[in-house]
Amino acid sequence: DLGQKKSKVAKLGPPSANYHVLLSTRNIRKLPFGQEAMNMIAPLPDFAYLVTDGGFDPLADFDHILIASSNLRSVTQTFLAVDYRPSRDEVKRKIETAAQVNGESIDWEDHAGVLSGNPKPTDGSVDTDPRHFVLLEDKVAVLVRPEFLPAVLREDVGEEKTAANFVGELTKLKRYARRIPTAGVQFVAHDLHAALKRKKGKSGM
């Protein structure tokens, strides 16, 4: 049955991404080996930041987790989106806890109800991760590079296949997951050679 429908989760990530994984944690949490299944994303630095340091429980707190990247060797190229179950205040607090554990602070900006913030080192050192957390409507949160921030904040209307379009799809995480309702993981990749390449001057994970 799973082979009868092709995943379309690539529409949920930035246009530059060539690697997409959608975890339907609402399905995975029902499995007896659900916790073990989360080991596939445990090596990611963002997992350590948000789960180990922030205190999120990915199985209990998120119904879906989207991971997309244009360069798998660079953590700062990773795009992350989740639809969460706790209150927005609790999500915000846990992100702040993760920042504090890592010697950072985060100042939130309110954009007509949408919150954004970029964790920065409190000791004044260089911020090596430019990505911003954004708490959107409909209990969706994203971690996104600054060049896509205007689109996420809907300050940039954009054109066909531009950065603005994938933002409109983010709130449809559940719809994309329902295309293959029994799947715990949907994976789409193209041009993996480009996704795995090490860019000159960029540090890897």
Short mmCIF file of N, CA, C and O in Angstrom, two decimals, residues 126-196:
data_model
loop_
_atom_site.label_atom_id
_atom_site.label_comp_id
_atom_site.label_asym_id
_atom_site.label_seq_id
_atom_site.Cartn_x
_atom_site.Cartn_y
_atom_site.Cartn_z
N VAL A 126 31.14 35.21 18.61
CA VAL A 126 30.47 35.17 17.32
C VAL A 126 29.33 34.15 17.33
O VAL A 126 29.49 33.02 17.83
N ASP A 127 28.20 34.53 16.80
CA ASP A 127 27.06 33.63 16.69
C ASP A 127 27.28 32.75 15.45
O ASP A 127 27.17 33.22 14.32
N THR A 128 27.60 31.49 15.66
CA THR A 128 27.92 30.60 14.54
C THR A 128 26.69 29.95 13.91
O THR A 128 26.81 29.31 12.87
N ASP A 129 25.54 30.11 14.53
CA ASP A 129 24.31 29.54 13.98
C ASP A 129 23.31 30.68 13.79
O ASP A 129 22.70 31.17 14.75
N PRO A 130 23.10 31.13 12.55
CA PRO A 130 22.24 32.29 12.31
C PRO A 130 20.75 31.98 12.29
O PRO A 130 19.93 32.88 12.10
N ARG A 131 20.38 30.72 12.49
CA ARG A 131 18.97 30.35 12.34
C ARG A 131 18.08 30.94 13.44
O ARG A 131 18.52 31.17 14.56
N HIS A 132 16.84 31.18 13.07
CA HIS A 132 15.85 31.75 13.97
C HIS A 132 14.76 30.73 14.30
O HIS A 132 14.32 29.97 13.43
N PHE A 133 14.32 30.72 15.54
CA PHE A 133 13.11 30.00 15.91
C PHE A 133 11.92 30.90 15.61
O PHE A 133 11.95 32.10 15.90
N VAL A 134 10.89 30.31 15.03
CA VAL A 134 9.67 31.07 14.73
C VAL A 134 8.48 30.24 15.20
O VAL A 134 8.35 29.06 14.84
N LEU A 135 7.62 30.84 16.01
CA LEU A 135 6.40 30.18 16.48
C LEU A 135 5.24 30.73 15.67
O LEU A 135 4.78 31.86 15.89
N LEU A 136 4.78 29.94 14.72
CA LEU A 136 3.71 30.34 13.80
C LEU A 136 2.34 30.07 14.42
O LEU A 136 2.22 29.61 15.54
N GLU A 137 1.32 30.36 13.62
CA GLU A 137 -0.04 30.03 14.04
C GLU A 137 -0.24 28.52 13.97
O GLU A 137 0.58 27.78 13.44
N ASP A 138 -1.36 28.07 14.48
CA ASP A 138 -1.76 26.66 14.41
C ASP A 138 -0.75 25.72 15.06
O ASP A 138 -0.58 24.58 14.64
N LYS A 139 -0.05 26.24 16.09
CA LYS A 139 0.87 25.42 16.87
C LYS A 139 1.95 24.76 16.01
O LYS A 139 2.27 23.57 16.17
N VAL A 140 2.49 25.53 15.09
CA VAL A 140 3.61 25.10 14.26
C VAL A 140 4.82 25.96 14.61
O VAL A 140 4.72 27.19 14.70
N ALA A 141 5.96 25.31 14.82
CA ALA A 141 7.21 26.02 15.11
C ALA A 141 8.26 25.60 14.10
O ALA A 141 8.30 24.45 13.66
N VAL A 142 9.11 26.55 13.71
CA VAL A 142 10.15 26.26 12.74
C VAL A 142 11.49 26.81 13.22
O VAL A 142 11.54 27.75 14.02
N LEU A 143 12.56 26.22 12.72
CA LEU A 143 13.91 26.72 12.91
C LEU A 143 14.44 26.94 11.50
O LEU A 143 14.57 25.99 10.72
N VAL A 144 14.73 28.20 11.16
CA VAL A 144 14.94 28.55 9.76
C VAL A 144 16.08 29.53 9.59
O VAL A 144 16.36 30.35 10.48
N ARG A 145 16.76 29.45 8.45
CA ARG A 145 17.84 30.37 8.15
C ARG A 145 17.30 31.78 7.92
O ARG A 145 16.16 31.96 7.51
N PRO A 146 18.12 32.82 8.19
CA PRO A 146 17.64 34.20 8.10
C PRO A 146 17.15 34.61 6.72
O PRO A 146 16.26 35.46 6.61
N GLU A 147 17.70 34.02 5.65
CA GLU A 147 17.25 34.43 4.32
C GLU A 147 15.80 34.02 4.05
O GLU A 147 15.15 34.58 3.17
N PHE A 148 15.30 33.04 4.81
CA PHE A 148 13.91 32.63 4.64
C PHE A 148 12.99 33.27 5.68
O PHE A 148 11.78 33.07 5.64
N LEU A 149 13.56 34.04 6.59
CA LEU A 149 12.76 34.63 7.65
C LEU A 149 11.67 35.56 7.13
O LEU A 149 10.53 35.49 7.60
N PRO A 150 11.96 36.45 6.15
CA PRO A 150 10.88 37.31 5.63
C PRO A 150 9.70 36.50 5.09
O PRO A 150 8.55 36.89 5.26
N ALA A 151 10.01 35.38 4.44
CA ALA A 151 8.93 34.55 3.90
C ALA A 151 8.12 33.92 5.02
O ALA A 151 6.90 33.87 4.97
N VAL A 152 8.82 33.42 6.05
CA VAL A 152 8.14 32.79 7.17
C VAL A 152 7.26 33.79 7.90
O VAL A 152 6.16 33.48 8.35
N LEU A 153 7.75 35.03 7.99
CA LEU A 153 6.98 36.08 8.66
C LEU A 153 5.97 36.74 7.73
O LEU A 153 5.31 37.71 8.11
N ARG A 154 5.91 36.22 6.51
CA ARG A 154 4.96 36.70 5.49
C ARG A 154 5.20 38.17 5.14
O ARG A 154 4.28 38.91 4.81
N GLU A 155 6.46 38.57 5.21
CA GLU A 155 6.83 39.92 4.79
C GLU A 155 7.22 39.92 3.31
O GLU A 155 7.42 40.96 2.72
N ASP A 156 7.34 38.72 2.72
CA ASP A 156 7.74 38.57 1.33
C ASP A 156 6.73 37.68 0.65
O ASP A 156 6.62 36.50 0.96
N VAL A 157 5.98 38.24 -0.30
CA VAL A 157 4.95 37.46 -0.98
C VAL A 157 5.57 36.41 -1.88
O VAL A 157 5.14 35.26 -1.92
N GLY A 158 6.59 36.77 -2.62
CA GLY A 158 7.32 35.82 -3.44
C GLY A 158 6.59 35.46 -4.71
O GLY A 158 5.48 35.92 -5.00
N GLU A 159 7.24 34.64 -5.52
CA GLU A 159 6.67 34.17 -6.76
C GLU A 159 6.63 32.66 -6.76
O GLU A 159 6.99 32.01 -5.79
N GLU A 160 6.18 32.09 -7.88
CA GLU A 160 6.08 30.64 -7.97
C GLU A 160 7.41 29.97 -7.67
O GLU A 160 8.46 30.37 -8.16
N LYS A 161 7.38 28.94 -6.83
CA LYS A 161 8.55 28.15 -6.44
C LYS A 161 9.61 28.98 -5.69
O LYS A 161 10.77 28.65 -5.68
N THR A 162 9.21 30.07 -5.09
CA THR A 162 10.15 30.86 -4.29
C THR A 162 9.97 30.53 -2.83
O THR A 162 9.13 29.72 -2.44
N ALA A 163 10.77 31.19 -2.00
CA ALA A 163 10.79 30.87 -0.57
C ALA A 163 9.43 31.02 0.08
O ALA A 163 9.10 30.30 1.01
N ALA A 164 8.63 31.95 -0.39
CA ALA A 164 7.36 32.21 0.28
C ALA A 164 6.38 31.05 0.16
O ALA A 164 5.53 30.85 1.01
N ASN A 165 6.49 30.26 -0.91
CA ASN A 165 5.50 29.23 -1.15
C ASN A 165 5.54 28.09 -0.14
O ASN A 165 4.51 27.58 0.26
N PHE A 166 6.75 27.68 0.26
CA PHE A 166 6.80 26.54 1.17
C PHE A 166 6.23 26.90 2.52
O PHE A 166 5.73 26.04 3.25
N VAL A 167 6.24 28.19 2.87
CA VAL A 167 5.70 28.61 4.16
C VAL A 167 4.21 28.35 4.23
O VAL A 167 3.67 27.92 5.24
N GLY A 168 3.53 28.62 3.12
CA GLY A 168 2.10 28.39 3.08
C GLY A 168 1.73 26.93 3.25
O GLY A 168 0.62 26.60 3.66
N GLU A 169 2.67 26.04 2.95
CA GLU A 169 2.42 24.61 3.08
C GLU A 169 2.69 24.10 4.50
O GLU A 169 2.21 23.03 4.87
N LEU A 170 3.46 24.83 5.28
CA LEU A 170 3.88 24.33 6.59
C LEU A 170 2.71 24.00 7.50
O LEU A 170 2.75 23.03 8.24
N THR A 171 1.67 24.82 7.46
CA THR A 171 0.53 24.58 8.32
C THR A 171 -0.27 23.34 7.87
O THR A 171 -1.22 22.95 8.53
N LYS A 172 0.15 22.74 6.73
CA LYS A 172 -0.53 21.55 6.22
C LYS A 172 0.26 20.28 6.54
O LYS A 172 0.12 19.26 5.87
N LEU A 173 1.12 20.34 7.56
CA LEU A 173 1.91 19.17 7.93
C LEU A 173 1.03 17.93 8.08
O LEU A 173 1.36 16.85 7.60
N LYS A 174 -0.08 18.10 8.76
CA LYS A 174 -0.97 16.96 9.00
C LYS A 174 -1.53 16.42 7.69
O LYS A 174 -1.66 15.21 7.50
N ARG A 175 -1.86 17.33 6.75
CA ARG A 175 -2.42 16.89 5.46
C ARG A 175 -1.40 16.06 4.69
O ARG A 175 -1.75 15.03 4.10
N TYR A 176 -0.16 16.49 4.68
CA TYR A 176 0.87 15.75 3.96
C TYR A 176 1.10 14.38 4.62
O TYR A 176 1.36 13.40 3.93
N ALA A 177 1.03 14.34 5.94
CA ALA A 177 1.20 13.08 6.64
C ALA A 177 0.04 12.13 6.33
O ALA A 177 0.24 10.91 6.22
N ARG A 178 -1.16 12.67 6.16
CA ARG A 178 -2.33 11.83 5.91
C ARG A 178 -2.33 11.20 4.51
O ARG A 178 -3.08 10.27 4.24
N ARG A 179 -1.48 11.72 3.61
CA ARG A 179 -1.39 11.10 2.29
C ARG A 179 -0.97 9.64 2.40
O ARG A 179 -1.40 8.79 1.63
N ILE A 180 -0.11 9.36 3.36
CA ILE A 180 0.30 7.98 3.63
C ILE A 180 0.09 7.77 5.13
O ILE A 180 1.02 7.80 5.92
N PRO A 181 -1.16 7.57 5.54
CA PRO A 181 -1.53 7.65 6.96
C PRO A 181 -0.87 6.62 7.87
O PRO A 181 -0.75 6.85 9.06
N THR A 182 -0.45 5.47 7.32
CA THR A 182 0.15 4.45 8.17
C THR A 182 1.66 4.59 8.29
O THR A 182 2.30 3.83 9.02
N ALA A 183 2.25 5.53 7.56
CA ALA A 183 3.70 5.66 7.56
C ALA A 183 4.18 6.41 8.79
O ALA A 183 3.60 7.42 9.18
N GLY A 184 5.25 5.91 9.38
CA GLY A 184 5.89 6.62 10.48
C GLY A 184 6.93 7.59 9.96
O GLY A 184 7.20 8.62 10.58
N VAL A 185 7.52 7.25 8.80
CA VAL A 185 8.57 8.09 8.22
C VAL A 185 8.32 8.22 6.73
O VAL A 185 8.05 7.25 6.03
N GLN A 186 8.41 9.46 6.23
CA GLN A 186 8.41 9.71 4.80
C GLN A 186 9.74 10.38 4.46
O GLN A 186 10.14 11.34 5.10
N PHE A 187 10.42 9.86 3.45
CA PHE A 187 11.74 10.33 3.09
C PHE A 187 11.79 10.64 1.60
O PHE A 187 11.38 9.82 0.78
N VAL A 188 12.26 11.83 1.27
CA VAL A 188 12.41 12.23 -0.13
C VAL A 188 13.78 12.88 -0.28
O VAL A 188 14.14 13.77 0.50
N ALA A 189 14.54 12.43 -1.26
CA ALA A 189 15.85 13.03 -1.52
C ALA A 189 16.11 13.06 -3.01
O ALA A 189 15.69 12.16 -3.74
N HIS A 190 16.78 14.10 -3.46
CA HIS A 190 17.24 14.15 -4.83
C HIS A 190 18.61 14.83 -4.85
O HIS A 190 18.89 15.70 -4.04
N ASP A 191 19.46 14.37 -5.76
CA ASP A 191 20.82 14.88 -5.86
C ASP A 191 21.54 14.76 -4.52
O ASP A 191 22.00 15.74 -3.94
N LEU A 192 21.61 13.52 -4.01
CA LEU A 192 22.25 13.31 -2.72
C LEU A 192 23.73 13.69 -2.73
O LEU A 192 24.29 14.05 -1.70
N HIS A 193 24.35 13.63 -3.90
CA HIS A 193 25.76 14.05 -3.97
C HIS A 193 25.89 15.49 -3.55
O HIS A 193 26.80 15.87 -2.80
N ALA A 194 24.95 16.34 -4.01
CA ALA A 194 24.97 17.75 -3.61
C ALA A 194 24.62 17.91 -2.15
O ALA A 194 25.16 18.76 -1.45
N ALA A 195 23.70 17.08 -1.66
CA ALA A 195 23.29 17.19 -0.26
C ALA A 195 24.41 16.82 0.70
O ALA A 195 24.46 17.33 1.81
N LEU A 196 25.30 15.93 0.26
CA LEU A 196 26.36 15.45 1.14
C LEU A 196 27.68 16.17 0.96
O LEU A 196 28.61 15.95 1.71
#
